[in-house]
Coordinates of C-alpha atoms in Angstrom, one line a residue:
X23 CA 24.6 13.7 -5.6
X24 CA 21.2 14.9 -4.3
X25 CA 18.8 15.3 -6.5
X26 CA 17.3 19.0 -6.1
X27 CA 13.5 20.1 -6.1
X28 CA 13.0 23.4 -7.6
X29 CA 9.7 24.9 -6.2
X30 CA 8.1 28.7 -6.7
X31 CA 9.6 29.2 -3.0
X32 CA 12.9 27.3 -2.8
X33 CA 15.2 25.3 -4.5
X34 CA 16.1 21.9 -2.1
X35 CA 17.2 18.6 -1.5
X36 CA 14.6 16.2 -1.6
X37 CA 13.2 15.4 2.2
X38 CA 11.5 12.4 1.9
X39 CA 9.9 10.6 5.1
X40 CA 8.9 6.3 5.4
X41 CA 6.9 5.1 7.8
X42 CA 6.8 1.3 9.0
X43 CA 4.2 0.3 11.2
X44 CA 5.1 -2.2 13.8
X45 CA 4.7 -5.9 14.0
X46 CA 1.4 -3.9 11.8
X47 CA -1.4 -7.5 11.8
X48 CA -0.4 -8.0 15.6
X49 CA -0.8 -4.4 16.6
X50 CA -4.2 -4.2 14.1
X51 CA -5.6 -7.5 16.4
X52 CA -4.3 -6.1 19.5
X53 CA -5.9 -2.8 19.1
X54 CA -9.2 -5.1 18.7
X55 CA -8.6 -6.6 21.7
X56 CA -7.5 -3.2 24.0
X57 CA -7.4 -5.7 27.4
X58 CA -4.5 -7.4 26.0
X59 CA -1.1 -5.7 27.8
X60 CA 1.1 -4.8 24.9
X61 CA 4.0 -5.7 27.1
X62 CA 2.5 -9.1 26.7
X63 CA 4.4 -11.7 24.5
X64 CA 1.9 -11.8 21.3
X65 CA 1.7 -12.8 18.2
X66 CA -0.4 -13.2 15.2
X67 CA -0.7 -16.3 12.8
X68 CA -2.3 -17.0 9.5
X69 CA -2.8 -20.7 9.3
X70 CA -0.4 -22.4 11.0
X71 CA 2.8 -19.7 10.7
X72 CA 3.5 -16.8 12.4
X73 CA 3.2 -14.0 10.5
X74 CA 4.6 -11.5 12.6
X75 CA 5.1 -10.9 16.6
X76 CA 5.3 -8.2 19.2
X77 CA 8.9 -7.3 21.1
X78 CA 8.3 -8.7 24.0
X79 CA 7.6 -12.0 21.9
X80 CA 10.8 -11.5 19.6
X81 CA 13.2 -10.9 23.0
X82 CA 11.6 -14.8 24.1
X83 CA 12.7 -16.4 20.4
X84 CA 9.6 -15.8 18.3
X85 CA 10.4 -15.2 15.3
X86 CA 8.3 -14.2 11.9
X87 CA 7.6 -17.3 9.9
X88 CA 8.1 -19.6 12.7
X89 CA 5.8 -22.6 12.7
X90 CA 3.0 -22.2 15.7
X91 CA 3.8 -25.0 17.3
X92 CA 7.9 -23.9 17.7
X93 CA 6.7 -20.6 19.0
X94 CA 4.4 -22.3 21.7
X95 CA 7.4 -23.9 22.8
X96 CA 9.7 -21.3 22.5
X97 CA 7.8 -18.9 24.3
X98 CA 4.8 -21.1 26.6
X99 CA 2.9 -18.0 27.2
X100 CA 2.6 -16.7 23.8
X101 CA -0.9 -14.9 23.4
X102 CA -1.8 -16.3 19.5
X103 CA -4.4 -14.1 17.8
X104 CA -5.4 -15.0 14.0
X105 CA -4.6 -13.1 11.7
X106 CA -6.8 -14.4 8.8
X107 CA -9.4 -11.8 8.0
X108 CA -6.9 -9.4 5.7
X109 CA -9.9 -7.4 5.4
X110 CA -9.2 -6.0 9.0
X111 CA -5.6 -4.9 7.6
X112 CA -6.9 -3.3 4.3
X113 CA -9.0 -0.9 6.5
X114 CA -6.2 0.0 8.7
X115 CA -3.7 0.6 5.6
X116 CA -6.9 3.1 4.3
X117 CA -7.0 5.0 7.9
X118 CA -3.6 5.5 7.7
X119 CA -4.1 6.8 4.0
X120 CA -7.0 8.9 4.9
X121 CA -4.9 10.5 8.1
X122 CA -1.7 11.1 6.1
X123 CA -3.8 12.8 3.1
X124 CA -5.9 14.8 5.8
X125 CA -2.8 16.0 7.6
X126 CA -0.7 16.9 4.2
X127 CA -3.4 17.9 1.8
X128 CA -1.5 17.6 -1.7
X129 CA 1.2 15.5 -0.8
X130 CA 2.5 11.8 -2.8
X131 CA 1.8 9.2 -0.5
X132 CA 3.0 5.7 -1.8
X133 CA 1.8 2.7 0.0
X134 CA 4.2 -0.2 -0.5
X135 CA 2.6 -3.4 1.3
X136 CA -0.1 -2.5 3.6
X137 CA 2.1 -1.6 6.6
X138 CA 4.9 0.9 5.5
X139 CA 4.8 4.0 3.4
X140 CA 6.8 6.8 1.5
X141 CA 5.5 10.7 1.9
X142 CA 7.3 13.4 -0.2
X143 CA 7.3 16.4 2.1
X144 CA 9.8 18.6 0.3
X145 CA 7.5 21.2 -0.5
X146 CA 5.6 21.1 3.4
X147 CA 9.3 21.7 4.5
X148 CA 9.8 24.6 2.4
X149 CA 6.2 26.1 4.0
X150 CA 7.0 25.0 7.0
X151 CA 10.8 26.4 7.2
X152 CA 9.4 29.8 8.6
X153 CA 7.9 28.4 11.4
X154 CA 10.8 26.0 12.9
X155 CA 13.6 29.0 12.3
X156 CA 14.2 29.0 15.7
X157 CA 14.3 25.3 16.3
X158 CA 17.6 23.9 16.5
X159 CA 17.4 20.3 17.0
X160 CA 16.6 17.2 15.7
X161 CA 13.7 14.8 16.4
X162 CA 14.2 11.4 17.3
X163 CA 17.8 10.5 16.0
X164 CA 20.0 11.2 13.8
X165 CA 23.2 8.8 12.0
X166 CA 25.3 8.9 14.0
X167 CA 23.6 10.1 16.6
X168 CA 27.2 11.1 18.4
X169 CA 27.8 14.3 15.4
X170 CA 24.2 15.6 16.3
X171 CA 25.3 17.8 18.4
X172 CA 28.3 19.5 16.5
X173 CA 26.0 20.8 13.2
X174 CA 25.3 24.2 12.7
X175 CA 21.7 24.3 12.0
X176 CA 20.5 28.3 11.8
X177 CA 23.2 29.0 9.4
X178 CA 23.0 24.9 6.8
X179 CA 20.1 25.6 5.2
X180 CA 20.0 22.2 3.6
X181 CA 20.3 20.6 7.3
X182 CA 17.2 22.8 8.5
X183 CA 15.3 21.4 6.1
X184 CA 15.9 18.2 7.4
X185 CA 15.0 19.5 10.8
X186 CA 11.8 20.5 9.6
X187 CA 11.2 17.2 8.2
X188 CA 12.2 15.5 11.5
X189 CA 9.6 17.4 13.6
X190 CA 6.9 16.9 10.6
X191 CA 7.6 12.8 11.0
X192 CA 6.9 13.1 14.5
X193 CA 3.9 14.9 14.2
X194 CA 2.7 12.5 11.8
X195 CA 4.0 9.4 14.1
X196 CA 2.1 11.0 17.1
X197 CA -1.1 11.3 15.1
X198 CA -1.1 7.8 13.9
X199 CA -0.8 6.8 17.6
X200 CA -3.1 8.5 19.2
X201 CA -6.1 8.7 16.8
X202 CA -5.7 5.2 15.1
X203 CA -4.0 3.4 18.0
X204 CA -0.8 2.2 16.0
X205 CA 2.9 3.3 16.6
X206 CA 4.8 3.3 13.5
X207 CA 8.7 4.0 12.7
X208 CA 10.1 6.6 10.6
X209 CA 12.5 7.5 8.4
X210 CA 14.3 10.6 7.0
X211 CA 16.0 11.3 3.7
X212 CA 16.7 12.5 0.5
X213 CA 15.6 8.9 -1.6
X214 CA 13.2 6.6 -1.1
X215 CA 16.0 3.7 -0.4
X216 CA 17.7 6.0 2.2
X217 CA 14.5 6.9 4.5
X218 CA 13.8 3.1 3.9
X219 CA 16.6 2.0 5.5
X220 CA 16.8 4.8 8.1
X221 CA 13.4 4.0 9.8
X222 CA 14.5 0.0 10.4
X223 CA 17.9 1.5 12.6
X224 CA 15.8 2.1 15.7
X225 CA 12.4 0.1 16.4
X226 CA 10.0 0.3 17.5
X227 CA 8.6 3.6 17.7
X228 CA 11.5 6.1 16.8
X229 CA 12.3 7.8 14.1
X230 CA 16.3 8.3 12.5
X231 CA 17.7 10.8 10.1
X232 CA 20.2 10.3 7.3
X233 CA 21.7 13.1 6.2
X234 CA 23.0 13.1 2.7
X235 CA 26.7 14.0 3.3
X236 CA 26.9 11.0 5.7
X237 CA 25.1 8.2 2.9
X238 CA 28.6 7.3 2.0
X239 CA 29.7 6.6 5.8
X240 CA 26.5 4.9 6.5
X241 CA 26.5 2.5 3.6
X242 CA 30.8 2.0 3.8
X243 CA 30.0 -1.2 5.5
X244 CA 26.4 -1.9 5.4
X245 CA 26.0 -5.7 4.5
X246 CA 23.9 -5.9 0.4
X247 CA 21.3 -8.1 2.2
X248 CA 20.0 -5.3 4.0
X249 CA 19.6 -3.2 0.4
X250 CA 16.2 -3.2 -0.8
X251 CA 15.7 -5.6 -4.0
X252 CA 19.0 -7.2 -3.2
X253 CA 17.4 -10.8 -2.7
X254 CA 19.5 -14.3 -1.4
X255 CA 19.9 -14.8 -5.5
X256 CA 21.5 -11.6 -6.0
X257 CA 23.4 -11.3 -2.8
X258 CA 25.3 -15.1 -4.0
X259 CA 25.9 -13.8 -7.2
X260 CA 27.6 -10.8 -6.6
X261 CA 29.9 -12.7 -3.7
X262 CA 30.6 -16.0 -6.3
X263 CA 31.3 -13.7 -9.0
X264 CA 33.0 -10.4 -7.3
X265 CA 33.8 -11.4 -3.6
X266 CA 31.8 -8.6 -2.3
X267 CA 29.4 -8.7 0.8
X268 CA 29.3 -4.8 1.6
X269 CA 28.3 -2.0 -0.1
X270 CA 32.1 0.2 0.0
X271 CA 33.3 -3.4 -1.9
X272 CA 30.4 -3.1 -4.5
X273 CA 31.6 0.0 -5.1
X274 CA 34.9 -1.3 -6.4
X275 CA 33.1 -3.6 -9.2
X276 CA 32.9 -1.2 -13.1
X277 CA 29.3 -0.9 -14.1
X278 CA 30.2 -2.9 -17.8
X279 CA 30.5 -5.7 -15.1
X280 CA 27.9 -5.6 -13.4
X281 CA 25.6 -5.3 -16.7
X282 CA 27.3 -8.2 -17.8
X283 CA 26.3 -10.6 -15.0
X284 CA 23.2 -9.2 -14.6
X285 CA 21.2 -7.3 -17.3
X286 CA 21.0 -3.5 -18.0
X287 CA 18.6 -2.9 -15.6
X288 CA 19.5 -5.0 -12.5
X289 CA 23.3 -3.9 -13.1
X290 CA 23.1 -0.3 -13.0
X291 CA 20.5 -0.2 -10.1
X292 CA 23.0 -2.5 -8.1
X293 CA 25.4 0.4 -9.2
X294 CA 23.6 3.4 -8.1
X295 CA 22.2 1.9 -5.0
X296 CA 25.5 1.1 -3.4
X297 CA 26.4 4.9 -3.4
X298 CA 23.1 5.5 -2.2
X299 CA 21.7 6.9 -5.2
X300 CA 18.1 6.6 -5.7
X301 CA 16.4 9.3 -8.0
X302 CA 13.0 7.2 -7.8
X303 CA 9.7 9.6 -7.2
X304 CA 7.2 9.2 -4.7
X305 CA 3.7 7.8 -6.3
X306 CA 0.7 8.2 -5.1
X307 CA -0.6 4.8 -4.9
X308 CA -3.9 6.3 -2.9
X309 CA -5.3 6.7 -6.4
X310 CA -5.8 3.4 -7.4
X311 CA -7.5 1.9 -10.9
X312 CA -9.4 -0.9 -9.7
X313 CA -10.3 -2.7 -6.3
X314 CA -11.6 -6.2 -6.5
X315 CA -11.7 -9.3 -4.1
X316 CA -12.2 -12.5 -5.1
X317 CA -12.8 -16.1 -3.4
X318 CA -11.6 -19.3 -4.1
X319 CA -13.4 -23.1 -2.8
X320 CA -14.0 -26.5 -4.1
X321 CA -15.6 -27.2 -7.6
X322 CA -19.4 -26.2 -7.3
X323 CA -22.2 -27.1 -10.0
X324 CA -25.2 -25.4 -7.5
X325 CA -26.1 -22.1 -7.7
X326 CA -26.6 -21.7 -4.0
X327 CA -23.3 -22.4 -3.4
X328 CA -22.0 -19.9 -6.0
X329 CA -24.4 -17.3 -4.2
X330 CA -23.2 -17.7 -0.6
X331 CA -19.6 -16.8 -2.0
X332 CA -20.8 -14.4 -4.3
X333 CA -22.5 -12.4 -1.1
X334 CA -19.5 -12.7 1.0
X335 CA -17.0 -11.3 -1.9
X336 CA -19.8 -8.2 -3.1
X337 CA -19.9 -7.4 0.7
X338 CA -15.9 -7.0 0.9
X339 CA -16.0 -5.2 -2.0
X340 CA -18.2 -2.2 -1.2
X341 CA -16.9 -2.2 2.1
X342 CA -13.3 -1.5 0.0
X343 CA -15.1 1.1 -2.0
X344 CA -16.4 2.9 0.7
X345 CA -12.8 3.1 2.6
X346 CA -11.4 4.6 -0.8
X347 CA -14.1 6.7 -1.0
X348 CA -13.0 8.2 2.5
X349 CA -9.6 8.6 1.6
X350 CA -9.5 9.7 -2.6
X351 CA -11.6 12.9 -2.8
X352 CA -14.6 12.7 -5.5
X353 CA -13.1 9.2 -7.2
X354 CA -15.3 6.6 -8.4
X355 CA -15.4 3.5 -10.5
X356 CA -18.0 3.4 -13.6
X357 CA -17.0 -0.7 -14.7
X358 CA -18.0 -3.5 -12.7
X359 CA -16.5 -6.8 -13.7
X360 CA -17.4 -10.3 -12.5
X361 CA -15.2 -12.6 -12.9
X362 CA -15.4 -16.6 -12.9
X363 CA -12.7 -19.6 -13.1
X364 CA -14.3 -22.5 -14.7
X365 CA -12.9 -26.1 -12.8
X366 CA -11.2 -27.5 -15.7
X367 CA -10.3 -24.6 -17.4
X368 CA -6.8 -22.5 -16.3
X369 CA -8.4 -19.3 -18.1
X370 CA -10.4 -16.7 -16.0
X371 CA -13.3 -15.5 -18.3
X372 CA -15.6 -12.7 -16.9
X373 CA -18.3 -10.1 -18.2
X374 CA -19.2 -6.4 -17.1
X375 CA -21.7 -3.6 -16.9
X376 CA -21.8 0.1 -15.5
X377 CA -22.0 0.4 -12.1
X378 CA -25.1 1.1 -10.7
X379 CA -25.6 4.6 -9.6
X380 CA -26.4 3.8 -5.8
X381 CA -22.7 2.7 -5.1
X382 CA -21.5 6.3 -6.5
X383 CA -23.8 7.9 -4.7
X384 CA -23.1 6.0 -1.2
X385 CA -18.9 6.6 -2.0
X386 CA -19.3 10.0 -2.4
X387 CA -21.9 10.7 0.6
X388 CA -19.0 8.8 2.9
X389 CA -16.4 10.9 1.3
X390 CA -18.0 14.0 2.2
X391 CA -18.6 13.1 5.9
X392 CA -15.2 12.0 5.9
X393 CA -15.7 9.7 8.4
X394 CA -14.9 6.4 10.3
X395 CA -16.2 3.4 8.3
X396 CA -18.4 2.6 11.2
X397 CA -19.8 6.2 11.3
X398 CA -20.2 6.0 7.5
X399 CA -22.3 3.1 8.0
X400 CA -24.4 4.3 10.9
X401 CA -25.5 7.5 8.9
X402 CA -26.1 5.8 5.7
X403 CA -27.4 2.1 6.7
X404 CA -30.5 1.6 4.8
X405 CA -28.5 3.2 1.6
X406 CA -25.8 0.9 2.3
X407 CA -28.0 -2.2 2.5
X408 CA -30.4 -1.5 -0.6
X409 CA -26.4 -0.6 -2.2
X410 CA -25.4 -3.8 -1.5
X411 CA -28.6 -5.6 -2.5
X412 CA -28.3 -3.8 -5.9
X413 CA -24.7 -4.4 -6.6
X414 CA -25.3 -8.5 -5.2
X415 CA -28.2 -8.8 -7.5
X416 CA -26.6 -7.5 -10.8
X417 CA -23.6 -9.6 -10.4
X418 CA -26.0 -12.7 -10.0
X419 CA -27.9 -11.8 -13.3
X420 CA -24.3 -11.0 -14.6
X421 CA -23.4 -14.7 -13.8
X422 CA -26.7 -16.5 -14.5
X423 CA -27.1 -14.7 -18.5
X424 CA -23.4 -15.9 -18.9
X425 CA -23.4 -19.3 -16.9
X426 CA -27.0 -21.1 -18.0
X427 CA -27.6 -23.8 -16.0
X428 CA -24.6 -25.8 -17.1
X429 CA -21.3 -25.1 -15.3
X430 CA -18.9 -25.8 -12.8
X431 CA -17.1 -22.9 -11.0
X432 CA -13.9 -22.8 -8.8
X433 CA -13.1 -19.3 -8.7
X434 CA -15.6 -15.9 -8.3
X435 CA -14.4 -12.3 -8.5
X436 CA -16.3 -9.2 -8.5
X437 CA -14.1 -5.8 -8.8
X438 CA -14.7 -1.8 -9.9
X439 CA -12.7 -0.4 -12.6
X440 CA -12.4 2.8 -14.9
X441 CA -11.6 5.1 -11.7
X442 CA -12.0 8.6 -12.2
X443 CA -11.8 11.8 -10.4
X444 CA -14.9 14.4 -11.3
X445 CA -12.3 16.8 -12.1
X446 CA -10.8 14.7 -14.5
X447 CA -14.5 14.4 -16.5
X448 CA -15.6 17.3 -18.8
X449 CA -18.0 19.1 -17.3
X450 CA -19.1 21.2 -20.3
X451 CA -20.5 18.3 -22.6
X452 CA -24.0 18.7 -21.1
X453 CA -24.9 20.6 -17.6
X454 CA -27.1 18.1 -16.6
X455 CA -24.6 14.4 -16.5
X456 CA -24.0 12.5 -13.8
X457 CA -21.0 14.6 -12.3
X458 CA -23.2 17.9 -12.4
X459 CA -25.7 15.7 -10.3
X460 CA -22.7 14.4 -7.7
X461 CA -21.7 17.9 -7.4
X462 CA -25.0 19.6 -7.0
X463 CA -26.2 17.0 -4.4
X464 CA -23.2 17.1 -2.2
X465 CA -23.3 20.8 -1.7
X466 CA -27.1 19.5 -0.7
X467 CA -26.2 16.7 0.9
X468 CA -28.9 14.8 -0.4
X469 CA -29.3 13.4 -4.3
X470 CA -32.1 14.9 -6.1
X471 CA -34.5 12.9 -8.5
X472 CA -35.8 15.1 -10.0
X473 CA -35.1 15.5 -14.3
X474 CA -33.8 18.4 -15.1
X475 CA -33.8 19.9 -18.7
X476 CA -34.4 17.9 -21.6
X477 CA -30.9 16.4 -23.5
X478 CA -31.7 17.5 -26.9
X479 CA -28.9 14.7 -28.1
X480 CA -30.1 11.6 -30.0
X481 CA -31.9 9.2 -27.7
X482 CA -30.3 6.1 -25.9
X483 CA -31.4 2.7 -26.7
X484 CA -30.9 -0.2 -24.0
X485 CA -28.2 -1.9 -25.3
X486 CA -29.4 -5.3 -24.0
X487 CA -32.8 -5.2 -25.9
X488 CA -32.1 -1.9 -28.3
X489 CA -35.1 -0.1 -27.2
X490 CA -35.2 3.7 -26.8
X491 CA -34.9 4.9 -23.5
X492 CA -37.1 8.0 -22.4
X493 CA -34.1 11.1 -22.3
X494 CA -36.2 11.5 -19.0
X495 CA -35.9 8.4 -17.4
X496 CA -34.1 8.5 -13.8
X497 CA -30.8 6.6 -13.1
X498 CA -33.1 4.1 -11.0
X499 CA -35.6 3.6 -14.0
X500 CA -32.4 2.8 -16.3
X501 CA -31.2 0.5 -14.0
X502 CA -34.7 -1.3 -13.4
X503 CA -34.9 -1.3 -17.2
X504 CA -31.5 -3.1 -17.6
X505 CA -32.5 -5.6 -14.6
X506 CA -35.1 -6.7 -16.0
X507 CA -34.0 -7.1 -20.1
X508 CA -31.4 -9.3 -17.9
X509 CA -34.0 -11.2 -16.3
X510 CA -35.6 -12.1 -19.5
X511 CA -35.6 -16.2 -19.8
X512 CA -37.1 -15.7 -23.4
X513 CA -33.9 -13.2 -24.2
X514 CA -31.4 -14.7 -26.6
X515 CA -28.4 -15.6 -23.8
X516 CA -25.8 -15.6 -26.7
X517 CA -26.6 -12.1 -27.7
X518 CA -26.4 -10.9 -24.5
X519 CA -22.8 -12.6 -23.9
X520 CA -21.7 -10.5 -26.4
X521 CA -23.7 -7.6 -26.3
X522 CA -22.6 -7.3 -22.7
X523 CA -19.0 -7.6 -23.4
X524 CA -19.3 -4.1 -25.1
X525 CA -21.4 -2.6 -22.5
X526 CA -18.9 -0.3 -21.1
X527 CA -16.2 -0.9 -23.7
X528 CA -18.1 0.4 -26.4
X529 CA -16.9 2.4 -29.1
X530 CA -20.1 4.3 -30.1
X531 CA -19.7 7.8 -29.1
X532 CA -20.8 8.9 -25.8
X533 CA -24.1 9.9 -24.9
X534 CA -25.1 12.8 -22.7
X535 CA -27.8 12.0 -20.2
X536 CA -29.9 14.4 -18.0
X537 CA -29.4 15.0 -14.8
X538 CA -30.5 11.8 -13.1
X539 CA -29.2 9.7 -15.5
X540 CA -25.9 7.9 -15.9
X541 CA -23.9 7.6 -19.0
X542 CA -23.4 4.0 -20.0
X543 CA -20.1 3.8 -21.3
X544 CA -16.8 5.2 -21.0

């Protein structure tokens, strides 16, 4: 059965839209490339595989995985474009992010990949079921498109709301297309697995409904390969042990059985999903914990080396912060970790601070233009580059206090953590903290330095060389303070490997700063 959604409005079936972008790393290279003819056999390659084609490429025998060299000679006029820079596709997943939360305000969006996506509209529809009263048709198509006709839609209120959701989808499709140059394909449903499997029935660039009193028909002889988690493993298991290939034979197989073979879990999944049953929410994956990028090369033992990579990774990085910042209102990240694989070691080891306050100031200045990246940058260029010089020099004091002179590296990483939301911070412990001084200078749209009152809390002391800080020292003066007890040759290096362990993670109680000032801890 459906599962129902009781709202203060109405009381519905679930309508729950997927979106798959297609042949997503091509189309994100072509759209780089706008002289390219999309009717064009293309493809783009990581390496020396394909990693995924256009239509026109598919209909001459390219297909995804396929070695360059077959698809050459499959298809001689094969445009190749590389695919290699995932940093491209990480800032297209974020547009479509950004667009979808722009267009829906409150609603779950769960990203699965980087290319396809699950939006819980069920409570748009019941908004939006005023304003489509008179509409009596579907969008796009509907399974099987043949009975689309003979439905009653003024007087099935559960079937409106499905037409409701069919013209949202398009809206949403349409958007995608023309503002972020990307055609995607869409499903409608009451689960997550049904919409899933309702936008791959008719590609590219459509859009198909399931309706729940035809999931039963649809799945009757639907092959288990085609079921999401149902892997080549699974799908030989359940035809050496039960003879089944299709979903209407699963059906056929007791639940003890299937628990048997395969575990609790596994075994009761296989049961429900073969009815099409599939009570899983939509999460919002848009509000993510941590964002971190890392690169890998040959064993190093000079510290110019270990810079070069260390610049390219801190670079990605805040680029990634700034994207997030444009698509998750007021969020920002108050741990920054570097991280380091020794060569003969199979252990990652790494070593953290706070994050200094010019990266949370630059996220939320981009999140309140909401803006392109590129626009982002533009307005806020010399702030981005002194940002970056920041953040690149206290991950190389990071790794030089923990490192010595001694070491041989095969692995860096530098990532944010602790994401919060100002909302989610209490604003009463002192009205002059950080978040009052985000707030204040947003609705300014500039960041004040100026100390406000006094904290009348205990002093802070540094906690790299334990000496009080002035309660009216500015964010900037903290930080120079911190960079330079990190500087310190003479500074005992194994106190500060431990001391710096604890920075953020320590479990002294919180102290309440003034208004330019950023608390150093959790």
């Amino acid at each position: 059965m459906a599962a129902l959604v009781h709202s203060g409005h109405c009381s519905t079936v679930r309508s729950i839209i997927a979106l798959d972008v297609d042949y997503f790393y091509c189309q994100v290279e072509l759209r780089k490339r706008p002289n390219i003819d999309r009717n064009h056999p293309v493809a783009a390659f990581q390496r020396n595989l394909v990693v995924t084609c256009n239509y026109p490429a598919r209909a001459a025998g390219v297909k995804k995985l396929m070695l360059v060299k077959d698809a050459r000679d499959v298809c001689p006029g094969l445009i190749l474009l590389d695919a290699s820079d995932l940093q491209d596709y990480r800032v297209a997943c974020s547009e479509i992010i950004c667009l979808l939360k722009d267009m829906l305000g409150g609603a779950a969006v769960e990203n699965l990949g980087l290319d396809e996506f699950f939006i819980d509209v069920t409570e748009i529809v019941c908004r939006r079921k005023e304003y489509y009263s008179c509409t009596t048709s579907f969008k796009g198509y509907c399974w099987p498109s043949k009975d689309c006709d003979s439905y009653n839609l003024l007087e099935n209120e559960e079937l409106r709301n499905f037409v409701v959701a069919s013209h949202l989808c398009l809206e949403i499709r349409e958007a995608i297309k023309s503002k972020l140059q990307l055609t995607c394909s869409g499903g409608i449903s009451n689960s997550k697995l049904l919409s899933k499997l309702a936008a791959g029935l008719h590609k590219p660039d459509e859009q198909t409904i399931i309706l729940p009193h035809l999931v039963e028909s649809y799945l009757n002889n639907l092959d288990l390969r085609k079921l999401p988690g149902i892997g080549s493993v699974t799908y030989q298991s359940l035809v050496d042990h039960f003879c089944v290939s299709t979903c209407e034979q699963l059906r056929f197989v007791p639940v003890e059985r299937l628990v048997e073979a395969f575990g609790k879990r596994t075994g009761i999944r296989l049961y429900h999903i073969c009815r099409g049953i599939d009570e899983e929410s939509v999460r919002d994956t848009s509000l993510v914990k941590s964002i971190s990028c890392e690169e890998r090369f040959a064993k190093t033992e000079c510290w110019s080396e270990i810079l070069r990579y260390l610049r390219i990774v801190v670079e990605r990085l805040l680029d990634r912060l700034v994207e997030h910042a444009r698509v998750s209102s007021g969020r920002y990240g108050r741990l920054l970790v570097v991280t380091y694989l020794k060569t003969l070691s199979t252990k990652r080891e790494s070593i953290s601070c706070n994050v200094p306050f010019d990266v949370i100031r630059l996220c939320s200045l981009c999140n309140s233009l909401k803006s392109s990246s590129s626009e982002c940058f533009e307005k806020f260029s010399n702030l981005y580059r002194s940002t970056l010089k920041q953040l690149e020099n206290r991950c190389i004091q990071l790794l030089r206090i923990r490192l010595g002179s001694d070491f041989s590296l095969c692995l860096v990483s530098v990532g944010v953590k602790n994401f919060v939301t100002l909302k989610e911070v209490d604003q009463t412990s002192h009205p002059n903290s950080i978040i009052s001084l985000i707030q204040r200078s947003e609705a300014k749209s500039t960041f004040s330095s100026v100390v406000g009152q006094t904290s009348s809390r205990e002093p802070m002391k540094c906690c790299i060389c334990n000496a009080f800080l002035n309660m009216e020292m500015s964010n900037e003066d903290i930080n120079r303070h911190i960079d330079k007890c990190l500087c310190m040759e003479s500074h005992d290096k194994s106190m500060n490997k431990n001391v710096l362990d604890g920075f953020i993670k320590s479990k002294k109680p919180k102290v309440s700063l003034t208004s330019s000032q950023c608390s150093i801890g959790t």
